[in-house]
C-alpha cells in the first residue's frame, strides 16, 4: 500500500507517533547543601525578624568540577530545547530524522561531564576533609553520600527516547463505557498538550519575526556627531535569521492537523529568509528595506493562535 494512502488513514496523533519521539535529558546531582534551621532562626532573631523569614544553607562541598557538571547538564538540555518543541514534563518532540544529531550533541556533553565526574570523585575525600575543618561542629559525615553511590547512581545522567503515546494502557477489568470514558479523557489531554506545544512554538516564532522587522528598520544617522551611528544598518548577528528558521522547522512536527495557514506561513518564511543572509542585509540598504517590507507583510497575515 502507498505510504501516502497509509498516512491518510492515520489520526493526527498516530502520524505524530510515527514521525517523532519524545526526548529528554535526566541528570541526577546531589545538591550538597543542607538547610540550617538553627542558624536561620538565630539570624532572624539577631535581625529582629520573625522566625522563618530567613533561609540559611550550609555548603557541604564546594567543587569546581561539580559546578561544571551542573552547567554542562544545562547545556545538554539546551541542545534538545533549541532543536525540538516542548511536549510535557520536560520532554520534547524530536523528529525521527533529527534524533541522531541531537543524541550525538548530547553525548558530546555527557563525555565532558564524565571527565569532570571522575575528577570530582578523585578529589571527593579531600573535599570531605576540607569540609570537616571548615564546617567545624556542623560537619556530619552521614550527610555525604559514599563514592560508590555517587559513581553508581547519585551522580548520573541519561538521554531518553520514548515513543509518543497514542493511547493509554488501562489495564484491569473495566466496563466498556468506563474504558471509553478514560480513553476519551486521555485523548483530550494529548490533544491539549499538542495545542500547547504549537502555541509555544508559534508565540516564539512571532517574537523572533517581529525582532527581524525591528532589526531591519534603518536608524537615524548623523555623521557630525561622534556618538551617533555612522550607518543606517543596525548591528545584528547571523542568528537573527537562523533563530526564525529553526522555529519554522519545529512547526513541521507541531502541525499535526496540517493547518494550511501554518504551512503557508512556513513556506513564506523559508522562501524569504533562505534567500538572504545577514552579510547581504548589512551591505545593501535596498535589500534590507525590501526584506523588511516582506517580513511586515507576513506579520500582518499571521494565523490566529486560537487553534
PDB file of C-alpha atoms in Angstrom:
ATOM      1  CA  UNK A   1       0.000   0.000   0.000  1.00  0.00           C
ATOM      2  CA  UNK A   2       1.224   3.509  -0.833  1.00  0.00           C
ATOM      3  CA  UNK A   3       2.711   5.373   2.174  1.00  0.00           C
ATOM      4  CA  UNK A   4       0.677   8.481   1.376  1.00  0.00           C
ATOM      5  CA  UNK A   5      -2.512   6.421   1.448  1.00  0.00           C
ATOM      6  CA  UNK A   6      -1.460   4.898   4.768  1.00  0.00           C
ATOM      7  CA  UNK A   7      -0.806   8.347   6.263  1.00  0.00           C
ATOM      8  CA  UNK A   8      -4.265   9.497   5.158  1.00  0.00           C
ATOM      9  CA  UNK A   9      -5.836   6.739   7.262  1.00  0.00           C
ATOM     10  CA  UNK A  10      -3.897   7.686  10.413  1.00  0.00           C
ATOM     11  CA  UNK A  11      -5.163  10.081  13.048  1.00  0.00           C
ATOM     12  CA  UNK A  12      -3.051  13.198  13.775  1.00  0.00           C
ATOM     13  CA  UNK A  13      -1.600  11.619  16.929  1.00  0.00           C
ATOM     14  CA  UNK A  14      -0.815   8.395  15.040  1.00  0.00           C
ATOM     15  CA  UNK A  15       1.052  10.399  12.394  1.00  0.00           C
ATOM     16  CA  UNK A  16       2.921  12.199  15.142  1.00  0.00           C
ATOM     17  CA  UNK A  17       3.844   8.952  16.890  1.00  0.00           C
ATOM     18  CA  UNK A  18       5.150   7.521  13.618  1.00  0.00           C
ATOM     19  CA  UNK A  19       7.321  10.539  12.806  1.00  0.00           C
ATOM     20  CA  UNK A  20       8.751  11.628  16.165  1.00  0.00           C
ATOM     21  CA  UNK A  21       9.977  10.533  19.580  1.00  0.00           C
ATOM     22  CA  UNK A  22       9.834  12.158  22.998  1.00  0.00           C
ATOM     23  CA  UNK A  23      13.366  13.010  24.080  1.00  0.00           C
ATOM     24  CA  UNK A  24      14.689  14.296  27.382  1.00  0.00           C
ATOM     25  CA  UNK A  25      17.823  14.536  29.460  1.00  0.00           C
ATOM     26  CA  UNK A  26      17.753  13.262  33.035  1.00  0.00           C
ATOM     27  CA  UNK A  27      20.517  14.463  35.361  1.00  0.00           C
ATOM     28  CA  UNK A  28      20.991  13.385  38.970  1.00  0.00           C
ATOM     29  CA  UNK A  29      23.312  15.608  41.017  1.00  0.00           C
ATOM     30  CA  UNK A  30      23.251  15.814  44.818  1.00  0.00           C
ATOM     31  CA  UNK A  31      22.831  19.418  45.941  1.00  0.00           C
ATOM     32  CA  UNK A  32      25.488  19.077  48.650  1.00  0.00           C
ATOM     33  CA  UNK A  33      23.566  21.764  50.512  1.00  0.00           C
ATOM     34  CA  UNK A  34      21.599  21.403  53.729  1.00  0.00           C
ATOM     35  CA  UNK A  35      19.136  23.820  55.280  1.00  0.00           C
ATOM     36  CA  UNK A  36      20.384  25.016  58.676  1.00  0.00           C
ATOM     37  CA  UNK A  37      17.217  25.837  60.627  1.00  0.00           C
ATOM     38  CA  UNK A  38      19.095  26.714  63.822  1.00  0.00           C
ATOM     39  CA  UNK A  39      21.369  29.212  62.086  1.00  0.00           C
ATOM     40  CA  UNK A  40      18.403  30.686  60.216  1.00  0.00           C
ATOM     41  CA  UNK A  41      16.445  31.134  63.461  1.00  0.00           C
ATOM     42  CA  UNK A  42      19.427  32.786  65.180  1.00  0.00           C
ATOM     43  CA  UNK A  43      19.935  35.123  62.223  1.00  0.00           C
ATOM     44  CA  UNK A  44      16.256  36.101  62.140  1.00  0.00           C
ATOM     45  CA  UNK A  45      16.370  36.823  65.871  1.00  0.00           C
ATOM     46  CA  UNK A  46      19.534  38.904  65.525  1.00  0.00           C
ATOM     47  CA  UNK A  47      17.902  40.942  62.761  1.00  0.00           C
ATOM     48  CA  UNK A  48      14.701  41.445  64.702  1.00  0.00           C
ATOM     49  CA  UNK A  49      12.767  39.408  62.162  1.00  0.00           C
ATOM     50  CA  UNK A  50      10.098  36.804  62.700  1.00  0.00           C
ATOM     51  CA  UNK A  51      11.417  33.260  62.848  1.00  0.00           C
ATOM     52  CA  UNK A  52      11.084  31.526  59.489  1.00  0.00           C
ATOM     53  CA  UNK A  53      11.679  34.675  57.429  1.00  0.00           C
ATOM     54  CA  UNK A  54      15.255  33.686  56.564  1.00  0.00           C
ATOM     55  CA  UNK A  55      16.757  30.609  54.939  1.00  0.00           C
ATOM     56  CA  UNK A  56      20.349  29.631  55.578  1.00  0.00           C
ATOM     57  CA  UNK A  57      22.056  26.661  53.952  1.00  0.00           C
ATOM     58  CA  UNK A  58      25.425  25.123  54.660  1.00  0.00           C
ATOM     59  CA  UNK A  59      27.519  24.086  51.674  1.00  0.00           C
ATOM     60  CA  UNK A  60      28.836  20.548  52.109  1.00  0.00           C
ATOM     61  CA  UNK A  61      31.093  20.531  49.052  1.00  0.00           C
ATOM     62  CA  UNK A  62      32.482  23.421  47.034  1.00  0.00           C
ATOM     63  CA  UNK A  63      33.965  21.838  43.921  1.00  0.00           C
ATOM     64  CA  UNK A  64      34.587  23.440  40.501  1.00  0.00           C
ATOM     65  CA  UNK A  65      34.054  20.013  38.921  1.00  0.00           C
ATOM     66  CA  UNK A  66      30.581  19.763  40.461  1.00  0.00           C
ATOM     67  CA  UNK A  67      29.714  23.255  39.229  1.00  0.00           C
ATOM     68  CA  UNK A  68      30.943  22.280  35.756  1.00  0.00           C
ATOM     69  CA  UNK A  69      28.711  19.178  35.763  1.00  0.00           C
ATOM     70  CA  UNK A  70      25.675  21.286  36.698  1.00  0.00           C
ATOM     71  CA  UNK A  71      26.452  23.758  33.908  1.00  0.00           C
ATOM     72  CA  UNK A  72      27.042  21.007  31.349  1.00  0.00           C
ATOM     73  CA  UNK A  73      23.793  19.305  32.338  1.00  0.00           C
ATOM     74  CA  UNK A  74      22.002  22.534  31.468  1.00  0.00           C
ATOM     75  CA  UNK A  75      23.917  22.625  28.168  1.00  0.00           C
ATOM     76  CA  UNK A  76      22.664  19.125  27.326  1.00  0.00           C
ATOM     77  CA  UNK A  77      19.077  20.201  27.949  1.00  0.00           C
ATOM     78  CA  UNK A  78      19.644  23.323  25.853  1.00  0.00           C
ATOM     79  CA  UNK A  79      20.706  21.204  22.863  1.00  0.00           C
ATOM     80  CA  UNK A  80      17.310  19.497  22.967  1.00  0.00           C
ATOM     81  CA  UNK A  81      15.406  22.701  23.710  1.00  0.00           C
ATOM     82  CA  UNK A  82      16.984  24.503  20.746  1.00  0.00           C
ATOM     83  CA  UNK A  83      16.146  21.707  18.302  1.00  0.00           C
ATOM     84  CA  UNK A  84      12.787  20.359  19.460  1.00  0.00           C
ATOM     85  CA  UNK A  85       9.438  21.832  20.503  1.00  0.00           C
ATOM     86  CA  UNK A  86       8.307  21.156  24.096  1.00  0.00           C
ATOM     87  CA  UNK A  87       5.727  18.459  24.808  1.00  0.00           C
ATOM     88  CA  UNK A  88       5.196  17.907  28.538  1.00  0.00           C
ATOM     89  CA  UNK A  89       7.035  17.224  31.807  1.00  0.00           C
ATOM     90  CA  UNK A  90      10.462  18.160  30.457  1.00  0.00           C
ATOM     91  CA  UNK A  91      10.078  16.053  27.308  1.00  0.00           C
ATOM     92  CA  UNK A  92      10.453  17.406  23.789  1.00  0.00           C
ATOM     93  CA  UNK A  93       9.176  16.284  20.389  1.00  0.00           C
ATOM     94  CA  UNK A  94      12.096  15.250  18.212  1.00  0.00           C
ATOM     95  CA  UNK A  95      11.517  14.342  14.544  1.00  0.00           C
ATOM     96  CA  UNK A  96      12.980  10.932  13.732  1.00  0.00           C
ATOM     97  CA  UNK A  97      15.422  12.426  11.242  1.00  0.00           C
ATOM     98  CA  UNK A  98      16.884  14.709  13.933  1.00  0.00           C
ATOM     99  CA  UNK A  99      17.260  12.193  16.750  1.00  0.00           C
ATOM    100  CA  UNK A 100      20.771  11.041  15.821  1.00  0.00           C
ATOM    101  CA  UNK A 101      22.103  14.595  15.550  1.00  0.00           C
ATOM    102  CA  UNK A 102      20.503  15.596  18.846  1.00  0.00           C
ATOM    103  CA  UNK A 103      21.762  12.438  20.558  1.00  0.00           C
ATOM    104  CA  UNK A 104      25.323  12.942  19.289  1.00  0.00           C
ATOM    105  CA  UNK A 105      25.296  16.540  20.514  1.00  0.00           C
ATOM    106  CA  UNK A 106      24.105  15.467  23.957  1.00  0.00           C
ATOM    107  CA  UNK A 107      26.604  12.587  24.003  1.00  0.00           C
ATOM    108  CA  UNK A 108      29.495  15.023  23.463  1.00  0.00           C
ATOM    109  CA  UNK A 109      28.331  16.951  26.529  1.00  0.00           C
ATOM    110  CA  UNK A 110      27.947  13.729  28.533  1.00  0.00           C
ATOM    111  CA  UNK A 111      31.549  12.804  27.682  1.00  0.00           C
ATOM    112  CA  UNK A 112      32.745  16.086  29.180  1.00  0.00           C
ATOM    113  CA  UNK A 113      30.526  15.522  32.220  1.00  0.00           C
ATOM    114  CA  UNK A 114      32.114  12.097  32.739  1.00  0.00           C
ATOM    115  CA  UNK A 115      35.552  13.704  32.723  1.00  0.00           C
ATOM    116  CA  UNK A 116      34.508  16.127  35.459  1.00  0.00           C
ATOM    117  CA  UNK A 117      32.795  13.312  37.377  1.00  0.00           C
ATOM    118  CA  UNK A 118      36.000  11.270  37.546  1.00  0.00           C
ATOM    119  CA  UNK A 119      37.971  14.343  38.647  1.00  0.00           C
ATOM    120  CA  UNK A 120      35.341  15.143  41.281  1.00  0.00           C
ATOM    121  CA  UNK A 121      35.300  11.586  42.675  1.00  0.00           C
ATOM    122  CA  UNK A 122      39.086  11.528  42.819  1.00  0.00           C
ATOM    123  CA  UNK A 123      39.041  14.754  44.831  1.00  0.00           C
ATOM    124  CA  UNK A 124      35.968  13.858  46.918  1.00  0.00           C
ATOM    125  CA  UNK A 125      37.785  12.511  50.015  1.00  0.00           C
ATOM    126  CA  UNK A 126      39.885  15.691  50.133  1.00  0.00           C
ATOM    127  CA  UNK A 127      36.703  17.770  49.779  1.00  0.00           C
ATOM    128  CA  UNK A 128      35.203  15.961  52.763  1.00  0.00           C
ATOM    129  CA  UNK A 129      38.375  16.582  54.779  1.00  0.00           C
ATOM    130  CA  UNK A 130      38.290  20.290  53.969  1.00  0.00           C
ATOM    131  CA  UNK A 131      34.594  20.454  54.892  1.00  0.00           C
ATOM    132  CA  UNK A 132      35.320  18.848  58.247  1.00  0.00           C
ATOM    133  CA  UNK A 133      37.807  21.599  59.029  1.00  0.00           C
ATOM    134  CA  UNK A 134      35.732  24.467  57.652  1.00  0.00           C
ATOM    135  CA  UNK A 135      32.290  23.447  58.964  1.00  0.00           C
ATOM    136  CA  UNK A 136      33.503  22.526  62.432  1.00  0.00           C
ATOM    137  CA  UNK A 137      30.643  21.235  64.594  1.00  0.00           C
ATOM    138  CA  UNK A 138      28.281  21.496  61.618  1.00  0.00           C
ATOM    139  CA  UNK A 139      30.126  18.717  59.796  1.00  0.00           C
ATOM    140  CA  UNK A 140      28.204  15.428  59.795  1.00  0.00           C
ATOM    141  CA  UNK A 141      29.637  12.533  57.816  1.00  0.00           C
ATOM    142  CA  UNK A 142      26.222  10.908  57.307  1.00  0.00           C
ATOM    143  CA  UNK A 143      25.221  13.858  55.079  1.00  0.00           C
ATOM    144  CA  UNK A 144      27.792  12.824  52.493  1.00  0.00           C
ATOM    145  CA  UNK A 145      26.983  10.034  50.013  1.00  0.00           C
ATOM    146  CA  UNK A 146      29.687   7.421  49.505  1.00  0.00           C
ATOM    147  CA  UNK A 147      31.970   7.419  46.481  1.00  0.00           C
ATOM    148  CA  UNK A 148      30.413   4.114  45.434  1.00  0.00           C
ATOM    149  CA  UNK A 149      26.874   5.525  45.491  1.00  0.00           C
ATOM    150  CA  UNK A 150      27.955   8.663  43.662  1.00  0.00           C
ATOM    151  CA  UNK A 151      29.622   6.617  40.942  1.00  0.00           C
ATOM    152  CA  UNK A 152      26.746   4.161  40.612  1.00  0.00           C
ATOM    153  CA  UNK A 153      23.671   6.388  40.549  1.00  0.00           C
ATOM    154  CA  UNK A 154      23.685   9.513  42.716  1.00  0.00           C
ATOM    155  CA  UNK A 155      25.844  11.410  40.207  1.00  0.00           C
ATOM    156  CA  UNK A 156      24.479  10.235  36.855  1.00  0.00           C
ATOM    157  CA  UNK A 157      22.735  11.275  33.645  1.00  0.00           C
ATOM    158  CA  UNK A 158      20.892   9.719  30.750  1.00  0.00           C
ATOM    159  CA  UNK A 159      19.280  10.529  27.397  1.00  0.00           C
ATOM    160  CA  UNK A 160      15.749   9.184  26.992  1.00  0.00           C
ATOM    161  CA  UNK A 161      13.988   8.396  23.705  1.00  0.00           C
ATOM    162  CA  UNK A 162      10.395   7.322  24.183  1.00  0.00           C
ATOM    163  CA  UNK A 163       7.535   6.795  21.736  1.00  0.00           C
ATOM    164  CA  UNK A 164       4.800   9.387  21.603  1.00  0.00           C
ATOM    165  CA  UNK A 165       1.877   7.676  23.362  1.00  0.00           C
ATOM    166  CA  UNK A 166      -1.245   7.382  21.236  1.00  0.00           C
ATOM    167  CA  UNK A 167      -3.477   5.661  23.744  1.00  0.00           C
ATOM    168  CA  UNK A 168      -3.223   4.997  27.447  1.00  0.00           C
ATOM    169  CA  UNK A 169      -2.846   1.431  28.653  1.00  0.00           C
ATOM    170  CA  UNK A 170      -5.772   0.955  31.005  1.00  0.00           C
ATOM    171  CA  UNK A 171      -5.181  -2.471  32.493  1.00  0.00           C
ATOM    172  CA  UNK A 172      -7.669  -4.417  34.558  1.00  0.00           C
ATOM    173  CA  UNK A 173     -11.310  -5.261  34.291  1.00  0.00           C
ATOM    174  CA  UNK A 174     -13.202  -2.214  33.158  1.00  0.00           C
ATOM    175  CA  UNK A 175     -16.667  -1.876  31.757  1.00  0.00           C
ATOM    176  CA  UNK A 176     -16.700  -0.792  28.110  1.00  0.00           C
ATOM    177  CA  UNK A 177     -18.292   2.576  28.920  1.00  0.00           C
ATOM    178  CA  UNK A 178     -15.762   3.324  31.662  1.00  0.00           C
ATOM    179  CA  UNK A 179     -12.878   2.276  29.441  1.00  0.00           C
ATOM    180  CA  UNK A 180     -14.084   4.530  26.623  1.00  0.00           C
ATOM    181  CA  UNK A 181     -14.513   7.439  29.013  1.00  0.00           C
ATOM    182  CA  UNK A 182     -10.943   7.057  30.280  1.00  0.00           C
ATOM    183  CA  UNK A 183      -9.643   6.743  26.740  1.00  0.00           C
ATOM    184  CA  UNK A 184     -11.532   9.857  25.636  1.00  0.00           C
ATOM    185  CA  UNK A 185     -10.099  11.796  28.574  1.00  0.00           C
ATOM    186  CA  UNK A 186      -6.587  10.637  27.718  1.00  0.00           C
ATOM    187  CA  UNK A 187      -7.006  11.604  24.050  1.00  0.00           C
ATOM    188  CA  UNK A 188      -8.325  15.020  25.045  1.00  0.00           C
ATOM    189  CA  UNK A 189      -5.279  15.613  27.269  1.00  0.00           C
ATOM    190  CA  UNK A 190      -2.914  14.513  24.479  1.00  0.00           C
ATOM    191  CA  UNK A 191      -4.588  16.938  22.109  1.00  0.00           C
ATOM    192  CA  UNK A 192      -4.280  19.736  24.679  1.00  0.00           C
ATOM    193  CA  UNK A 193      -0.562  19.015  25.060  1.00  0.00           C
ATOM    194  CA  UNK A 194      -0.113  19.320  21.308  1.00  0.00           C
ATOM    195  CA  UNK A 195      -2.135  22.531  21.286  1.00  0.00           C
ATOM    196  CA  UNK A 196       0.117  23.998  23.981  1.00  0.00           C
ATOM    197  CA  UNK A 197       3.193  22.822  22.080  1.00  0.00           C
ATOM    198  CA  UNK A 198       2.009  24.513  18.898  1.00  0.00           C
ATOM    199  CA  UNK A 199       1.095  27.702  20.757  1.00  0.00           C
ATOM    200  CA  UNK A 200       4.506  27.814  22.453  1.00  0.00           C
ATOM    201  CA  UNK A 201       6.387  27.478  19.169  1.00  0.00           C
ATOM    202  CA  UNK A 202       4.108  29.947  17.364  1.00  0.00           C
ATOM    203  CA  UNK A 203       4.495  32.557  20.112  1.00  0.00           C
ATOM    204  CA  UNK A 204       8.277  32.173  20.000  1.00  0.00           C
ATOM    205  CA  UNK A 205       8.233  32.398  16.198  1.00  0.00           C
ATOM    206  CA  UNK A 206       6.133  35.564  16.171  1.00  0.00           C
ATOM    207  CA  UNK A 207       8.519  37.135  18.690  1.00  0.00           C
ATOM    208  CA  UNK A 208      11.538  36.271  16.508  1.00  0.00           C
ATOM    209  CA  UNK A 209       9.894  37.507  13.290  1.00  0.00           C
ATOM    210  CA  UNK A 210       8.932  40.774  14.979  1.00  0.00           C
ATOM    211  CA  UNK A 211      12.543  41.109  16.085  1.00  0.00           C
ATOM    212  CA  UNK A 212      13.682  40.672  12.467  1.00  0.00           C
ATOM    213  CA  UNK A 213      11.362  43.519  11.465  1.00  0.00           C
ATOM    214  CA  UNK A 214      12.767  45.769  14.204  1.00  0.00           C
ATOM    215  CA  UNK A 215      16.374  44.975  13.378  1.00  0.00           C
ATOM    216  CA  UNK A 216      15.920  45.595   9.653  1.00  0.00           C
ATOM    217  CA  UNK A 217      14.494  49.073  10.267  1.00  0.00           C
ATOM    218  CA  UNK A 218      17.045  51.773   9.442  1.00  0.00           C
ATOM    219  CA  UNK A 219      18.204  54.034  12.222  1.00  0.00           C
ATOM    220  CA  UNK A 220      18.950  57.755  12.242  1.00  0.00           C
ATOM    221  CA  UNK A 221      22.427  58.683  11.058  1.00  0.00           C
ATOM    222  CA  UNK A 222      24.362  61.841  11.871  1.00  0.00           C
ATOM    223  CA  UNK A 223      27.984  61.790  10.741  1.00  0.00           C
ATOM    224  CA  UNK A 224      28.710  65.085  12.520  1.00  0.00           C
ATOM    225  CA  UNK A 225      28.064  63.689  15.991  1.00  0.00           C
ATOM    226  CA  UNK A 226      30.597  61.216  17.397  1.00  0.00           C
ATOM    227  CA  UNK A 227      28.077  59.269  19.411  1.00  0.00           C
ATOM    228  CA  UNK A 228      25.521  58.901  16.633  1.00  0.00           C
ATOM    229  CA  UNK A 229      25.742  55.779  14.441  1.00  0.00           C
ATOM    230  CA  UNK A 230      27.571  56.249  11.164  1.00  0.00           C
ATOM    231  CA  UNK A 231      25.435  53.806   9.141  1.00  0.00           C
ATOM    232  CA  UNK A 232      21.715  53.222   8.736  1.00  0.00           C
ATOM    233  CA  UNK A 233      22.055  49.490   9.369  1.00  0.00           C
ATOM    234  CA  UNK A 234      21.624  48.274  12.929  1.00  0.00           C
ATOM    235  CA  UNK A 235      24.051  45.757  14.362  1.00  0.00           C
ATOM    236  CA  UNK A 236      22.706  42.197  14.195  1.00  0.00           C
ATOM    237  CA  UNK A 237      24.092  38.671  14.006  1.00  0.00           C
ATOM    238  CA  UNK A 238      23.592  35.583  11.852  1.00  0.00           C
ATOM    239  CA  UNK A 239      21.244  34.159  14.462  1.00  0.00           C
ATOM    240  CA  UNK A 240      18.725  36.842  13.506  1.00  0.00           C
ATOM    241  CA  UNK A 241      17.682  34.622  10.593  1.00  0.00           C
ATOM    242  CA  UNK A 242      18.679  31.165  11.859  1.00  0.00           C
ATOM    243  CA  UNK A 243      16.566  31.573  15.018  1.00  0.00           C
ATOM    244  CA  UNK A 244      13.487  32.093  12.859  1.00  0.00           C
ATOM    245  CA  UNK A 245      14.236  29.203  10.504  1.00  0.00           C
ATOM    246  CA  UNK A 246      14.851  26.874  13.454  1.00  0.00           C
ATOM    247  CA  UNK A 247      11.351  27.569  14.785  1.00  0.00           C
ATOM    248  CA  UNK A 248       9.894  27.249  11.285  1.00  0.00           C
ATOM    249  CA  UNK A 249      11.398  23.752  11.150  1.00  0.00           C
ATOM    250  CA  UNK A 250       9.923  22.900  14.556  1.00  0.00           C
ATOM    251  CA  UNK A 251       6.461  23.617  13.167  1.00  0.00           C
ATOM    252  CA  UNK A 252       6.881  20.593  10.865  1.00  0.00           C
ATOM    253  CA  UNK A 253       6.307  18.266  13.791  1.00  0.00           C
ATOM    254  CA  UNK A 254       3.864  20.529  15.671  1.00  0.00           C
ATOM    255  CA  UNK A 255       1.348  20.985  12.871  1.00  0.00           C
ATOM    256  CA  UNK A 256      -0.237  17.566  13.335  1.00  0.00           C
ATOM    257  CA  UNK A 257      -3.575  18.733  11.938  1.00  0.00           C
ATOM    258  CA  UNK A 258      -1.924  20.035   8.754  1.00  0.00           C
ATOM    259  CA  UNK A 259      -3.261  23.550   9.236  1.00  0.00           C
ATOM    260  CA  UNK A 260      -2.982  25.272   5.828  1.00  0.00           C
ATOM    261  CA  UNK A 261      -2.318  28.724   7.309  1.00  0.00           C
ATOM    262  CA  UNK A 262       0.633  27.409   9.302  1.00  0.00           C
ATOM    263  CA  UNK A 263       2.005  25.530   6.295  1.00  0.00           C
ATOM    264  CA  UNK A 264       1.742  28.689   4.192  1.00  0.00           C
ATOM    265  CA  UNK A 265       3.489  30.688   6.903  1.00  0.00           C
ATOM    266  CA  UNK A 266       6.346  28.174   6.915  1.00  0.00           C
ATOM    267  CA  UNK A 267       6.687  28.332   3.130  1.00  0.00           C
ATOM    268  CA  UNK A 268       6.669  32.130   3.072  1.00  0.00           C
ATOM    269  CA  UNK A 269       9.290  32.471   5.803  1.00  0.00           C
ATOM    270  CA  UNK A 270      11.507  29.761   4.333  1.00  0.00           C
ATOM    271  CA  UNK A 271      11.346  31.235   0.834  1.00  0.00           C
ATOM    272  CA  UNK A 272      12.120  34.731   2.093  1.00  0.00           C
ATOM    273  CA  UNK A 273      14.775  34.124   4.740  1.00  0.00           C
ATOM    274  CA  UNK A 274      16.578  31.265   2.992  1.00  0.00           C
ATOM    275  CA  UNK A 275      17.288  33.586   0.062  1.00  0.00           C
ATOM    276  CA  UNK A 276      19.240  36.172   2.095  1.00  0.00           C
ATOM    277  CA  UNK A 277      21.930  36.246   4.753  1.00  0.00           C
ATOM    278  CA  UNK A 278      22.915  38.816   7.334  1.00  0.00           C
ATOM    279  CA  UNK A 279      26.011  39.979   5.466  1.00  0.00           C
ATOM    280  CA  UNK A 280      23.929  40.745   2.388  1.00  0.00           C
ATOM    281  CA  UNK A 281      21.359  42.576   4.501  1.00  0.00           C
ATOM    282  CA  UNK A 282      24.038  44.674   6.185  1.00  0.00           C
ATOM    283  CA  UNK A 283      25.629  45.569   2.852  1.00  0.00           C
ATOM    284  CA  UNK A 284      22.508  46.632   0.941  1.00  0.00           C
ATOM    285  CA  UNK A 285      20.053  49.302   2.065  1.00  0.00           C
ATOM    286  CA  UNK A 286      17.704  48.289  -0.746  1.00  0.00           C
ATOM    287  CA  UNK A 287      17.724  44.573   0.124  1.00  0.00           C
ATOM    288  CA  UNK A 288      17.233  45.362   3.789  1.00  0.00           C
ATOM    289  CA  UNK A 289      14.235  47.604   3.084  1.00  0.00           C
ATOM    290  CA  UNK A 290      12.707  45.099   0.652  1.00  0.00           C
ATOM    291  CA  UNK A 291      13.159  42.216   3.112  1.00  0.00           C
ATOM    292  CA  UNK A 292      11.639  44.227   5.959  1.00  0.00           C
ATOM    293  CA  UNK A 293       8.647  45.060   3.771  1.00  0.00           C
ATOM    294  CA  UNK A 294       8.072  41.358   3.051  1.00  0.00           C
ATOM    295  CA  UNK A 295       8.555  40.421   6.715  1.00  0.00           C
ATOM    296  CA  UNK A 296       5.989  43.038   7.744  1.00  0.00           C
ATOM    297  CA  UNK A 297       3.559  41.686   5.146  1.00  0.00           C
ATOM    298  CA  UNK A 298       3.953  38.194   6.629  1.00  0.00           C
ATOM    299  CA  UNK A 299       3.359  39.565  10.141  1.00  0.00           C
ATOM    300  CA  UNK A 300       0.072  41.122   9.031  1.00  0.00           C
ATOM    301  CA  UNK A 301      -1.167  37.740   7.780  1.00  0.00           C
ATOM    302  CA  UNK A 302      -0.143  35.623  10.746  1.00  0.00           C
ATOM    303  CA  UNK A 303      -2.616  32.878  11.647  1.00  0.00           C
ATOM    304  CA  UNK A 304      -4.597  33.260  14.852  1.00  0.00           C
ATOM    305  CA  UNK A 305      -3.260  31.482  17.947  1.00  0.00           C
ATOM    306  CA  UNK A 306      -6.781  30.286  18.711  1.00  0.00           C
ATOM    307  CA  UNK A 307      -6.162  26.881  17.158  1.00  0.00           C
TER     308      UNK A 307
END
